[in-house]
Tab-separated table of C-alpha atoms in Angstrom:
chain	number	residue	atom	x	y	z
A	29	UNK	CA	-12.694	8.097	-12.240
A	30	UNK	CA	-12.955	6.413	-15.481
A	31	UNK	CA	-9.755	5.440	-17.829
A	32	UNK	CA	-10.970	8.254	-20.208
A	33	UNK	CA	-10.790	10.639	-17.171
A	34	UNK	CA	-7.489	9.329	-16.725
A	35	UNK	CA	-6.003	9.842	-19.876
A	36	UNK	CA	-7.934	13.353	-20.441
A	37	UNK	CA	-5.393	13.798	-17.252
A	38	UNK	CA	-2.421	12.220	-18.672
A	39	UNK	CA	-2.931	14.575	-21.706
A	40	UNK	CA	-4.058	17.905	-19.240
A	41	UNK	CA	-0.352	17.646	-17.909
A	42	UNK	CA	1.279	17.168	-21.419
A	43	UNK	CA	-0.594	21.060	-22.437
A	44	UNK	CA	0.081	22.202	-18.622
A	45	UNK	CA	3.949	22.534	-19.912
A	46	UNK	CA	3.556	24.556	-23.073
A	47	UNK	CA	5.356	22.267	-24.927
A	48	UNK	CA	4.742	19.793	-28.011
A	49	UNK	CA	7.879	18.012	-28.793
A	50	UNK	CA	8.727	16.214	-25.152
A	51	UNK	CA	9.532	12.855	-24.690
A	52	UNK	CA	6.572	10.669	-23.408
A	53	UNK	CA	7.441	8.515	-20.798
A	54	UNK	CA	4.645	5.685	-19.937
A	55	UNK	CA	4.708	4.433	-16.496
A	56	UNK	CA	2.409	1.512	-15.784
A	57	UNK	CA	0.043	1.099	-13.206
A	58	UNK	CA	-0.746	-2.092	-11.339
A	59	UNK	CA	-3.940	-1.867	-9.146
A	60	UNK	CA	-7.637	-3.102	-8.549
A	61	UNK	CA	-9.643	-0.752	-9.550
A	62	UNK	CA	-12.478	-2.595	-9.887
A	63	UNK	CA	-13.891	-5.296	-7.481
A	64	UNK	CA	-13.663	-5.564	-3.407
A	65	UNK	CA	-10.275	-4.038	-3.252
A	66	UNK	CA	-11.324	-1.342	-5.837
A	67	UNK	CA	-11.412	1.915	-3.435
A	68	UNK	CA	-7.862	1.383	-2.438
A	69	UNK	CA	-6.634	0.293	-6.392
A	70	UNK	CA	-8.508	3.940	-6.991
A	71	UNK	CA	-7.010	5.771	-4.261
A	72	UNK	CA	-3.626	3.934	-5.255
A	73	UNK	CA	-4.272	5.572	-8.799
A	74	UNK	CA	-5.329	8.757	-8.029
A	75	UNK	CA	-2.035	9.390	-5.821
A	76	UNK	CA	0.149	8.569	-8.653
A	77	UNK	CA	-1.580	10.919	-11.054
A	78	UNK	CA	-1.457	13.704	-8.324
A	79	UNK	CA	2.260	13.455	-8.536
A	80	UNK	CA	2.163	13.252	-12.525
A	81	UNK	CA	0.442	16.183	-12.769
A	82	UNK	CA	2.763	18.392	-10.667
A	83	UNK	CA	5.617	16.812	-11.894
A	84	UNK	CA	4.605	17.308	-15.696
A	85	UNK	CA	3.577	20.990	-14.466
A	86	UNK	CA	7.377	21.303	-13.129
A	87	UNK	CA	9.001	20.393	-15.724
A	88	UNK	CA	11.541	18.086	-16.290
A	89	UNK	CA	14.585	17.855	-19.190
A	90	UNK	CA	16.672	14.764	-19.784
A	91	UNK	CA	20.081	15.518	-21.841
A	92	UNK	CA	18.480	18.877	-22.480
A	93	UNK	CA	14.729	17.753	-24.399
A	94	UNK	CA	11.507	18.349	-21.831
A	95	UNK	CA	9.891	14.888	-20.908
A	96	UNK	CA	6.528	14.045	-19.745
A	97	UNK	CA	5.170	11.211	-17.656
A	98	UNK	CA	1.407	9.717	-18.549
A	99	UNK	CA	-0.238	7.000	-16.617
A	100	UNK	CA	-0.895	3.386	-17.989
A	101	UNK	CA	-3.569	2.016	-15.925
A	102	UNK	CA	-4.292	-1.303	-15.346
A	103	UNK	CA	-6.548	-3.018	-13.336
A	104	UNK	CA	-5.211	-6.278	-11.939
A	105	UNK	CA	-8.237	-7.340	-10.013
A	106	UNK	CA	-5.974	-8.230	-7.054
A	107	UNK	CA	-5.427	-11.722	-8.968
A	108	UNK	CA	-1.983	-13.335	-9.228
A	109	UNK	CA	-2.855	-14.792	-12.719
A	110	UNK	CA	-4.198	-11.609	-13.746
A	111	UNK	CA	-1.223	-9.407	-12.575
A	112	UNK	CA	1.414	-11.688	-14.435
A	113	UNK	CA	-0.639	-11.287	-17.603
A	114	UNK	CA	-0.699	-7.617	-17.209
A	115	UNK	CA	3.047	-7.769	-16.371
A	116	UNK	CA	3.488	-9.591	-19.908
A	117	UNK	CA	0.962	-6.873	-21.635
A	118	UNK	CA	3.484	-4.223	-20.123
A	119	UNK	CA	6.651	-5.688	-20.879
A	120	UNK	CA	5.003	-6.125	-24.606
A	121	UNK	CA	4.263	-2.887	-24.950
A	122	UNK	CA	7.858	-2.079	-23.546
A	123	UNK	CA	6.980	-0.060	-20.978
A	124	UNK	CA	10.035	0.954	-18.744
A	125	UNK	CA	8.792	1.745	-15.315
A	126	UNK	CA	5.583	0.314	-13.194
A	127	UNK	CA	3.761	1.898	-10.036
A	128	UNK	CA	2.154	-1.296	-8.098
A	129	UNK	CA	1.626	-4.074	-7.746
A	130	UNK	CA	-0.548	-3.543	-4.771
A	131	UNK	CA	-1.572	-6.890	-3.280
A	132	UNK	CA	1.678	-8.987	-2.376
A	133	UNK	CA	-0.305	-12.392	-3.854
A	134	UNK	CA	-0.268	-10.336	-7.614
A	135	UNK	CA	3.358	-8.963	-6.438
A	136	UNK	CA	5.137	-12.252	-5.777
A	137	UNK	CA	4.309	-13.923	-9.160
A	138	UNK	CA	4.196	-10.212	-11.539
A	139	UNK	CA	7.948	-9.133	-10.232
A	140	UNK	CA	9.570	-11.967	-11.699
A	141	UNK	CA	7.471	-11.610	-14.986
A	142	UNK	CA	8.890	-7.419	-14.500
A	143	UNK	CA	12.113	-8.572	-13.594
A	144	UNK	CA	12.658	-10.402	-16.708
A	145	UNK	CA	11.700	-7.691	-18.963
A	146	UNK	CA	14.150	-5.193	-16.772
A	147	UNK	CA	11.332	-2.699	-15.692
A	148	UNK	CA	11.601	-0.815	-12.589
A	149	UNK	CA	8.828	-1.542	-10.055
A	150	UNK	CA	7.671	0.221	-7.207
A	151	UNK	CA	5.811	-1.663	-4.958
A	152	UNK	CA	3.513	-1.357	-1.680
A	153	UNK	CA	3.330	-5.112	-1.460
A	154	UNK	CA	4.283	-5.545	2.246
A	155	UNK	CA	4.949	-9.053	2.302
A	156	UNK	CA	9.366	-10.072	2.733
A	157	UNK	CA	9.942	-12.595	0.792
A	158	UNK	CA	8.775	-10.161	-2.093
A	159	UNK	CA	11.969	-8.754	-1.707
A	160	UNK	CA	13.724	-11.546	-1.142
A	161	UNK	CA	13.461	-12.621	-4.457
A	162	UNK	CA	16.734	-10.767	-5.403
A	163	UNK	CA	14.990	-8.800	-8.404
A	164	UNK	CA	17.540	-5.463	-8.556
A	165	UNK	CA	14.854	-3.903	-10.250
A	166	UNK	CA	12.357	-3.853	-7.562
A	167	UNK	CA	12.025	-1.501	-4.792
A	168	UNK	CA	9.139	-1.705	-1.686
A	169	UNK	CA	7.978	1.531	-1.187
A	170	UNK	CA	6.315	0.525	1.635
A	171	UNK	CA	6.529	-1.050	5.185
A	172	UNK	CA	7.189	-4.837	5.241
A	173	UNK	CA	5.310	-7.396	6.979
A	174	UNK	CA	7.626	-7.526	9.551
A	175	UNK	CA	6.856	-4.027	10.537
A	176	UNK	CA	3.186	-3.600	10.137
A	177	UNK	CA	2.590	-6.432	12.004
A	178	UNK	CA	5.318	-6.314	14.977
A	179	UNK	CA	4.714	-2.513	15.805
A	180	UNK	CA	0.978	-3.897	16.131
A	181	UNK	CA	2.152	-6.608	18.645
A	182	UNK	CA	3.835	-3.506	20.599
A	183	UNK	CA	1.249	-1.250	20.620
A	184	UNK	CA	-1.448	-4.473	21.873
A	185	UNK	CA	0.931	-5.185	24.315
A	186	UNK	CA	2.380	-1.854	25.918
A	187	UNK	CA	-0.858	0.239	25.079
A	188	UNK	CA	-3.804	-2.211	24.685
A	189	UNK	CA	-2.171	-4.126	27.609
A	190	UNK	CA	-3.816	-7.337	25.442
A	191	UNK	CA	-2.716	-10.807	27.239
A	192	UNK	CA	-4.439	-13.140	24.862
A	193	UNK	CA	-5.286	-13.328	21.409
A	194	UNK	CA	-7.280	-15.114	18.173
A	195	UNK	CA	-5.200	-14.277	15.261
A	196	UNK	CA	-7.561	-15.062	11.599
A	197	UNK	CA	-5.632	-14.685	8.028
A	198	UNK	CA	-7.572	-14.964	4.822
A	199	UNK	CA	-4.711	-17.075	3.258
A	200	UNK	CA	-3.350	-14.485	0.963
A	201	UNK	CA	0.546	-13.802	0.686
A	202	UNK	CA	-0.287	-10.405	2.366
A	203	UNK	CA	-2.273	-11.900	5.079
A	204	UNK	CA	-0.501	-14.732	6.208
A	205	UNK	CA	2.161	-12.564	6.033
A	206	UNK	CA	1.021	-9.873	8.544
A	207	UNK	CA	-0.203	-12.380	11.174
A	208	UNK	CA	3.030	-14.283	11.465
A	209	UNK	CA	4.726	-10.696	11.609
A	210	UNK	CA	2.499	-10.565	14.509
A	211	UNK	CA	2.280	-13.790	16.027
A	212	UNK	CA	6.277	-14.097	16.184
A	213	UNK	CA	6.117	-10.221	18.036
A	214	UNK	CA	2.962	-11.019	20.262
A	215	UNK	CA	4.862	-14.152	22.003
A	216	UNK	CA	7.601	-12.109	22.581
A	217	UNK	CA	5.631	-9.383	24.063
A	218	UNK	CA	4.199	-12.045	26.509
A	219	UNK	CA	1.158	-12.361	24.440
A	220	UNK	CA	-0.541	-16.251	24.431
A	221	UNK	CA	-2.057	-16.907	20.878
A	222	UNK	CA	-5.282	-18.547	22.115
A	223	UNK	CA	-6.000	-19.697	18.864
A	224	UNK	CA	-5.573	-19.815	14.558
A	225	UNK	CA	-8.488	-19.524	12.929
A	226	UNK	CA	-8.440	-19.406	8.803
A	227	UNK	CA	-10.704	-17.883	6.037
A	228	UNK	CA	-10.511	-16.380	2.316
A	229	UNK	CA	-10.618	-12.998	0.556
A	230	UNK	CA	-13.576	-13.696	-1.144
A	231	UNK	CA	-15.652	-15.060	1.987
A	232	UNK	CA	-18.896	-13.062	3.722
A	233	UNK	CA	-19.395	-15.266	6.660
A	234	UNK	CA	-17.227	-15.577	9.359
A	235	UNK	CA	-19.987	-17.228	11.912
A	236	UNK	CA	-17.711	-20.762	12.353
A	237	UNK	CA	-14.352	-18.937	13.120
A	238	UNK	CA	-16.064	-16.377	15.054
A	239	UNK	CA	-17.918	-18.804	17.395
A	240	UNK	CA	-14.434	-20.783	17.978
A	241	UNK	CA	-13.098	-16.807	18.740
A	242	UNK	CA	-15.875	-16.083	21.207
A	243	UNK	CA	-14.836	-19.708	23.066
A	244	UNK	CA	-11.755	-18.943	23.325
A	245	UNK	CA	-12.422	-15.734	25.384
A	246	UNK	CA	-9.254	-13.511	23.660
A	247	UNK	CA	-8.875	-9.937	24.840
A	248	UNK	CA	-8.505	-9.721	21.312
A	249	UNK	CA	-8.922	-10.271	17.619
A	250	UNK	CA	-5.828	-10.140	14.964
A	251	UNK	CA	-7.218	-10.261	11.349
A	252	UNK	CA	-4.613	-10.492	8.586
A	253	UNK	CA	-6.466	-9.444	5.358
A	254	UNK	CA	-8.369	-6.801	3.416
A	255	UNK	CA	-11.129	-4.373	4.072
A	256	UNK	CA	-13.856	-6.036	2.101
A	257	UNK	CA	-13.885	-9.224	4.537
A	258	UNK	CA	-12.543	-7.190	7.741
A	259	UNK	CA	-15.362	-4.405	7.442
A	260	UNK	CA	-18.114	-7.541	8.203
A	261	UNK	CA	-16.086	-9.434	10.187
A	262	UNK	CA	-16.397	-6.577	12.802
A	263	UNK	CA	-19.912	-6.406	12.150
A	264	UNK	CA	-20.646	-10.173	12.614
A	265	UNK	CA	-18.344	-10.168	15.911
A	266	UNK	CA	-20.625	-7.768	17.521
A	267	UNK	CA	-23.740	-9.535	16.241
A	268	UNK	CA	-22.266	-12.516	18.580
A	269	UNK	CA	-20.958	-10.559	21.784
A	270	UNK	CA	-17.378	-9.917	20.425
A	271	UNK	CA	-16.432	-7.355	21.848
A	272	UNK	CA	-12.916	-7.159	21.762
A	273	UNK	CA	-10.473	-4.918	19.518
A	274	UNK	CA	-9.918	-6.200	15.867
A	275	UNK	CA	-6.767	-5.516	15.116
A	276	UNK	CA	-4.621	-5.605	11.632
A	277	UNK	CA	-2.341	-4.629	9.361
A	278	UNK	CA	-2.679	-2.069	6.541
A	279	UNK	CA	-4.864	-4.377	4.382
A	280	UNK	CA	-8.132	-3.166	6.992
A	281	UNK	CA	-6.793	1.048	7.801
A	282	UNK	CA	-8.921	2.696	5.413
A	283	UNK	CA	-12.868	3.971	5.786
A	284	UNK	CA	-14.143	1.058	3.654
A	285	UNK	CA	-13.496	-1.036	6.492
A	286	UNK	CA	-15.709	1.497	8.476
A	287	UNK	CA	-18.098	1.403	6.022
A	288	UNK	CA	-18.773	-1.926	5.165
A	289	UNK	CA	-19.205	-2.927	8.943
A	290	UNK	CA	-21.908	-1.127	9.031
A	291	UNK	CA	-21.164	-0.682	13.226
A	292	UNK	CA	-22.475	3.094	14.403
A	293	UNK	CA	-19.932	4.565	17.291
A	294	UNK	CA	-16.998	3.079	17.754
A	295	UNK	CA	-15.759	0.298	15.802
A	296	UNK	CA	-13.026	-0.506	18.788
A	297	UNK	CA	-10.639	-1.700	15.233
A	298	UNK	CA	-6.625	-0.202	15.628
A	299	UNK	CA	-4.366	-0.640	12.642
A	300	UNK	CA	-1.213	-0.431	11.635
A	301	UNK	CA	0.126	1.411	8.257
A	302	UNK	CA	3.346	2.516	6.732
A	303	UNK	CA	5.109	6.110	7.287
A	304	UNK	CA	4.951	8.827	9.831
A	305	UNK	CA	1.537	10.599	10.191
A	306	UNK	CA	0.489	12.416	7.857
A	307	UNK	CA	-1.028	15.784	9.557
A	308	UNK	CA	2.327	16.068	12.150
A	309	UNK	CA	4.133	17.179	9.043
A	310	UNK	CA	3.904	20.362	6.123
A	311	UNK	CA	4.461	17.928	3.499
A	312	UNK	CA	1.318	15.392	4.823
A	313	UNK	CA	-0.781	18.002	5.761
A	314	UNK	CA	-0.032	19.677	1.808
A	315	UNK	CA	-0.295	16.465	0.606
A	316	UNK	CA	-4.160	15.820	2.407
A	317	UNK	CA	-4.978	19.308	0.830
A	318	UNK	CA	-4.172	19.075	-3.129
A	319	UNK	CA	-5.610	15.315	-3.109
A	320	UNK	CA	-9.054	17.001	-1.228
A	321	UNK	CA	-8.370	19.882	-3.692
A	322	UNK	CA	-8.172	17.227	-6.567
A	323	UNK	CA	-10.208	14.574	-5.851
A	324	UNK	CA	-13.129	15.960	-3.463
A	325	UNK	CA	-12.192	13.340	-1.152
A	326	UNK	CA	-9.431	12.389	1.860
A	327	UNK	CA	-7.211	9.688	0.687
A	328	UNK	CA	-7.365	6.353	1.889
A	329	UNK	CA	-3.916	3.818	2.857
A	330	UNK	CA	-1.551	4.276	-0.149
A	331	UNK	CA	-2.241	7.605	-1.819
A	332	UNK	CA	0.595	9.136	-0.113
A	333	UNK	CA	3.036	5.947	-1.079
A	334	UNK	CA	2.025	5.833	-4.998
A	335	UNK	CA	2.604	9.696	-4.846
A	336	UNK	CA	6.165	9.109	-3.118
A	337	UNK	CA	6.796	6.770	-5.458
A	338	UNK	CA	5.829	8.649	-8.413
A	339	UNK	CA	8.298	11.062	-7.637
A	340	UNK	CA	10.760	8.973	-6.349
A	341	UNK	CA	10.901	7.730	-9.989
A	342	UNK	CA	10.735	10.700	-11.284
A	343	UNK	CA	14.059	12.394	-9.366
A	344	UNK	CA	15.766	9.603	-10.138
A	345	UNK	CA	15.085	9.806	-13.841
A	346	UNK	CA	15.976	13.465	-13.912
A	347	UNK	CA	19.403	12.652	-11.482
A	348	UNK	CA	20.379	10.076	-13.751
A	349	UNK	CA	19.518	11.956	-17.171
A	350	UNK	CA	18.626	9.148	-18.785
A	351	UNK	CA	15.049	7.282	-19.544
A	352	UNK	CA	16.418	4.122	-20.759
A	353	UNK	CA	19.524	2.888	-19.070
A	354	UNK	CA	17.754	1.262	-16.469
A	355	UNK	CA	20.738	0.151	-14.517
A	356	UNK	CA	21.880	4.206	-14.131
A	357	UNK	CA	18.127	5.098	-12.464
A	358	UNK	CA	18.161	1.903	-10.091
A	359	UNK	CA	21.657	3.020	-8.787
A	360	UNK	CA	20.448	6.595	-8.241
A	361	UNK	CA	17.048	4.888	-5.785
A	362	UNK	CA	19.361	2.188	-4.443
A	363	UNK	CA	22.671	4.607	-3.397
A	364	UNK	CA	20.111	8.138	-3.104
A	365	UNK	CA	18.221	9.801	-0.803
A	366	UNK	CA	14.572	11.483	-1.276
A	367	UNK	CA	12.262	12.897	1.189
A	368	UNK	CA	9.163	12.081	0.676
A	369	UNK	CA	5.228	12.645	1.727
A	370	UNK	CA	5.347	9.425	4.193
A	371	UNK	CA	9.300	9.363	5.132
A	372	UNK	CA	12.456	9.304	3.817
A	373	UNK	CA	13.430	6.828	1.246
A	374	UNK	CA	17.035	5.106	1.755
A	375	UNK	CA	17.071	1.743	0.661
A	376	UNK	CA	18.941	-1.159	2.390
A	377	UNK	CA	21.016	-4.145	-0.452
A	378	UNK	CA	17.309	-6.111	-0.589
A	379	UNK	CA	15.539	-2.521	-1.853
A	380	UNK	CA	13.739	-2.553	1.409
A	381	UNK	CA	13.781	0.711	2.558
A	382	UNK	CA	15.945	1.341	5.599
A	383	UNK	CA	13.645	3.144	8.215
A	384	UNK	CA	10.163	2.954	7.524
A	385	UNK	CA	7.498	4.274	10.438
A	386	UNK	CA	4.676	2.727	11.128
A	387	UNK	CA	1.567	4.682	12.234
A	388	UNK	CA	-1.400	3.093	14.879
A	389	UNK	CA	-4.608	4.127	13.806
A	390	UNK	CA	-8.366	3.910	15.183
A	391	UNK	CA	-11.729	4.889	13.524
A	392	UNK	CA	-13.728	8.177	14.449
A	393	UNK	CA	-16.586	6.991	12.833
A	394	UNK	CA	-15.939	6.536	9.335
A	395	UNK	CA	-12.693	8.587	9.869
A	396	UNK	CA	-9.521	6.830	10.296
A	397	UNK	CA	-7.636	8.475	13.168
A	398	UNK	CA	-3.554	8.070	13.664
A	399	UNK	CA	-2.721	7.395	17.365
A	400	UNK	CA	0.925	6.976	17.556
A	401	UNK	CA	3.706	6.540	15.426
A	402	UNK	CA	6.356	3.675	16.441
């Protein structure tokens, strides 16, 4: 979808109300939508505007005058340097609220830039120290590291029954995140780390670290990272007899993994990603139909978490009655409650949230399949 698509949108749910004379309220967007990461910046997108257009088609009224949310999208190419400029560009343009960022890399650096102009963030960025940071503007709307990547030490262990393991990070804040998550949860689940191999987000051949991987005879393969290198990495470790499960984080549980391996039958790759499943609840199942209904396609990792968020912001907003005392909408997310697509949002004092599920997923195919919820 094209930024003129999006605003066309932006402006469809301004006439959807019948009204003229509402507030406008511009929430950023933080994303790639363009590059290797681009499918899930799009899908990230695309589940905020779902919400925006429902919401706007509701109707909401702040000290008694209707107000209307647009999108301000912006692509941040999954580059730190690039988010914090972005971050600036937003805080210029005093823009109150942002969706994103998406990568934890572009998160760590952008929040403080956010922090300083007082805009609320919403963030999927999974690694902790994000949050650590101490930013009371800031809330994860997400799992953390420390649960994407421990639930998939418990599910190798109790359900893979995996004794050994190579665990790979591409060196991002996200993935070396994830695979200490793991690492830390695998020894404790009596799992021997048979060795740490290293690449990059922006690498295509994996053939050194994947020989040392096939040497060291794993049962398995932990990748911390990102579809665009995890979708050939499974391809090259079959090319060289690797026939072990990949396992990972949320970073590799979408189809462009599936698709970029280019592996017919079954890729053997389990996953881990934040909130219940989707299709053992009315909301996820309602939610999977209006973004088919809307976008002619299923949604990918964090659709359902940029939609959450979306109106997450938008309840508190209306609870609060107020679009510009930021301090009175951060106490209504920090001290309130709201049920959402993927769980129930209650945050703990670091804005983490409380009790986030994690779902186990597999590929059908091209199709990724949930397997258990922990």
């Amino acid at each position: 979808m094209s930024l003129l698509n999006t605003a066309v949108l932006a402006i469809a749910g301004l006439a959807a109300t019948g009204l003229h004379a509402q507030e406008r309220i511009r929430v950023g967007f933080m994303s790639p939508v363009t590059g290797p990461q681009a499918a899930n910046g799009v899908d990230n997108r695309d589940g905020a505007l779902l919400a925006i257009k429902e919401i706007n088609a509701r109707g909401i009224q702040v000290g008694g005058k209707p107000v209307v949310f647009e999108l301000d999208v912006n692509d941040d190419g999954a580059d730190p340097k690039q988010g914090v400029q972005i971050a600036q560009t937003l805080a210029d343009k005093k823009i109150r609220f942002v969706l994103g960022p998406y990568n934890s890399g572009v998160a760590m650096p952008a929040s403080r830039v956010l922090a300083d102009a007082g805009i609320v963030a919403f963030t999927v960025a999974s690694n902790p120290k994000i949050t650590q940071q101490g930013h009371a503007n800031l809330f994860r709307i997400g799992a953390s590291d420390n649960q994407l990547g421990t639930k998939m030490a418990v599910y190798a262990a109790q359900d893979l029954k995996v004794k050994t393991v190579a665990v790979i990070d591409d060196r991002t804040a996200y993935g070396q995140g994830v695979a200490r998550e793991f690492t830390e949860e695998a020894k404790r689940q009596g799992i021997k780390v048979v060795t740490n191999e290293f690449t990059t987000d922006k690498a295509t051949d994996f053939t050194a670290i994947l020989t040392n991987v096939r040497g060291s005879k794993a049962d398995a393969v932990f990748y911390g990272g990102y579809s665009p290198q995890g979708g050939p990495m499974v391809r090259q470790m079959r090319s060289l007899g690797i026939n072990v499960p990949l396992l990972g984080g949320d970073g590799i549980c979408s189809s462009e993994t599936a698709n970029l391996s280019q592996v017919a039958g079954n890729l053997n790759v389990y996953c881990t990603q934040g909130g219940s499943m989707l299709d053992r609840s009315d909301k996820g199942r309602k939610f999977v139909e209006r973004y088919r209904a809307e976008y002619k396609r299923d949604p990918l990792t964090y659709a359902a978490a940029f939609y959450d968020g979306m109106h997450l912001l938008a309840s508190a907003i209306e609870a609060a009655q107020t679009t510009t005392d930021a301090k009175k909408i951060i106490d209504r997310v920090a001290k309130g409650q709201y049920a959402g697509v993927t769980g129930e949002f209650t945050y703990d004092d670091k804005h983490d949230l409380r009790s986030s599920a994690v779902t186990v997923f597999t590929f059908k195919g091209k199709e990724v399949v949930p397997l258990k919820s922990l």
